[in-house]
Amino acid sequence: AQSVTQPDIHITVSEGASLELRCNYSYGATPYLFWYVQSPGQGLQLLLKYFSGDTLVQGIKGFEAEFKRSQSSFNLRKPSVHWSDAAEYFCAVGARTNAGKSTFGDGTTLTVKP
Amino acid sequence: DVKVTQSSRYLVKRTGEKVFLECVQDMDHENMFWYRQDPGLGLRLIYFSYDVKMKEKGDIPEGYSVSREKKERFSLILESASTNQTSMYLCASSLGQGTPGNEQFFGPGTRLTVL
């Protein structure tokens, strides 16, 4: 069975500082990997995804993530955080043979200090 | 853009009531999902549908049922609401199996309170 771990429940960074959110997955083969963002009171929105090819993936809002097979990780990064990035972030893993289902991590809440 | 809409943003019901949560997507997606979201527990899959009239239990189906009579509509039913079903409910849709990297598109959520 696939699983996702987001080790950090809550992260606080200063505006303009760099950000890295951690995600580790468990899956026997090459998975589909996703990062979603949820603003307060809203549904989830896709930031970026990996399913093949280049292991460094660019997404919306200046985010990127790197798939590292050897570490079973898919960490999300942003070089300079803006106050509007404050939200909850979810990493998800999808099996290639699982009819479109994904397993989500528990989420990391990002607070941005002025 | 894909749009997923949910019938209510906020809902208050009483214990024992039958509750219907409706979800509609406008992009002809094969897959539709119902999740509940609780603090510290992330998203937990309740039910999944991969085609009209087809459904599959998720991780926490107890106390819930679903209906998919039309491709664009997926309903979640709480047969007899209980206070432990107070939660945020999220609907999502995606393209079918065989589409590489098929991400899910989410509705805005329904916050259900059962008194």
GROMACS .gro file of C-alpha atoms in nm, chain A residues 19-104:
model
   86
   19LEU     CA    1   1.105   2.755   0.210
   20GLU     CA    2   1.133   2.379   0.198
   21LEU     CA    3   0.846   2.148   0.289
   22ARG     CA    4   0.931   1.784   0.329
   23CYS     CA    5   0.746   1.487   0.187
   24ASN     CA    6   0.841   1.120   0.203
   25TYR     CA    7   0.642   0.849   0.033
   26SER     CA    8   0.624   0.475   0.038
   27TYR     CA    9   0.545   0.290  -0.283
   28GLY     CA   10   0.697  -0.007  -0.456
   29ALA     CA   11   0.742   0.145  -0.799
   30THR     CA   12   0.766   0.492  -0.949
   31PRO     CA   13   0.462   0.681  -0.827
   32TYR     CA   14   0.273   0.985  -0.936
   33LEU     CA   15   0.352   1.265  -0.691
   34PHE     CA   16   0.161   1.584  -0.625
   35TRP     CA   17   0.170   1.894  -0.411
   36TYR     CA   18  -0.155   2.075  -0.340
   37VAL     CA   19  -0.221   2.399  -0.152
   38GLN     CA   20  -0.531   2.483   0.050
   39SER     CA   21  -0.606   2.841   0.149
   40PRO     CA   22  -0.833   2.891   0.451
   41GLY     CA   23  -1.191   2.788   0.380
   42GLN     CA   24  -1.109   2.666   0.030
   43GLY     CA   25  -1.063   2.341  -0.154
   44LEU     CA   26  -0.725   2.211  -0.264
   45GLN     CA   27  -0.544   2.347  -0.569
   46LEU     CA   28  -0.267   2.167  -0.755
   47LEU     CA   29   0.075   2.333  -0.729
   48LEU     CA   30   0.274   2.081  -0.930
   49LYS     CA   31   0.303   1.714  -1.014
   50TYR     CA   32   0.560   1.455  -1.115
   51PHE     CA   33   0.484   1.149  -1.322
   52SER     CA   34   0.786   1.101  -1.548
   53GLY     CA   35   1.086   1.273  -1.701
   54ASP     CA   36   1.282   1.552  -1.538
   55THR     CA   37   1.296   1.500  -1.163
   56LEU     CA   38   1.290   1.876  -1.093
   57VAL     CA   39   0.937   1.996  -1.148
   58GLN     CA   40   0.823   2.356  -1.177
   59GLY     CA   41   0.479   2.460  -1.061
   60ILE     CA   42   0.260   2.760  -1.019
   61LYS     CA   43   0.329   3.055  -0.787
   62GLY     CA   44   0.706   3.006  -0.810
   63PHE     CA   45   0.714   2.664  -0.642
   64GLU     CA   46   0.930   2.372  -0.745
   65ALA     CA   47   0.982   2.018  -0.619
   66GLU     CA   48   1.245   1.752  -0.672
   67PHE     CA   49   1.175   1.380  -0.695
   68LYS     CA   50   1.455   1.181  -0.533
   69ARG     CA   51   1.399   0.813  -0.582
   70SER     CA   52   1.690   0.709  -0.358
   71GLN     CA   53   1.542   0.902  -0.067
   72SER     CA   54   1.174   0.840  -0.149
   73SER     CA   55   1.122   1.211  -0.120
   74PHE     CA   56   0.943   1.487  -0.307
   75ASN     CA   57   1.024   1.809  -0.120
   76LEU     CA   58   0.860   2.137  -0.214
   77ARG     CA   59   1.072   2.453  -0.234
   78LYS     CA   60   1.032   2.822  -0.295
   79PRO     CA   61   1.325   3.065  -0.297
   80SER     CA   62   1.138   3.364  -0.153
   81VAL     CA   63   0.813   3.331   0.037
   82HIS     CA   64   0.534   3.588   0.009
   83TRP     CA   65   0.272   3.659   0.276
   84SER     CA   66   0.007   3.517   0.042
   85ASP     CA   67   0.177   3.175   0.057
   86ALA     CA   68   0.042   3.120   0.408
   87ALA     CA   69  -0.176   2.812   0.370
   88GLU     CA   70  -0.184   2.439   0.427
   89TYR     CA   71   0.019   2.222   0.192
   90PHE     CA   72  -0.052   1.861   0.110
   91CYS     CA   73   0.174   1.608  -0.055
   92ALA     CA   74   0.002   1.317  -0.229
   93VAL     CA   75   0.110   0.995  -0.396
   94GLY     CA   76  -0.085   0.814  -0.663
   95ALA     CA   77  -0.027   0.463  -0.789
   96ARG     CA   78  -0.001   0.419  -1.162
   97THR     CA   79  -0.238   0.126  -1.151
   98ASN     CA   80  -0.483   0.250  -0.892
   99ALA     CA   81  -0.753   0.405  -1.107
  100GLY     CA   82  -0.670   0.762  -1.020
  101LYS     CA   83  -0.677   0.739  -0.642
  102SER     CA   84  -0.422   0.928  -0.437
  103THR     CA   85  -0.310   0.902  -0.078
  104PHE     CA   86  -0.260   1.235   0.098
   0.00000   0.00000   0.00000
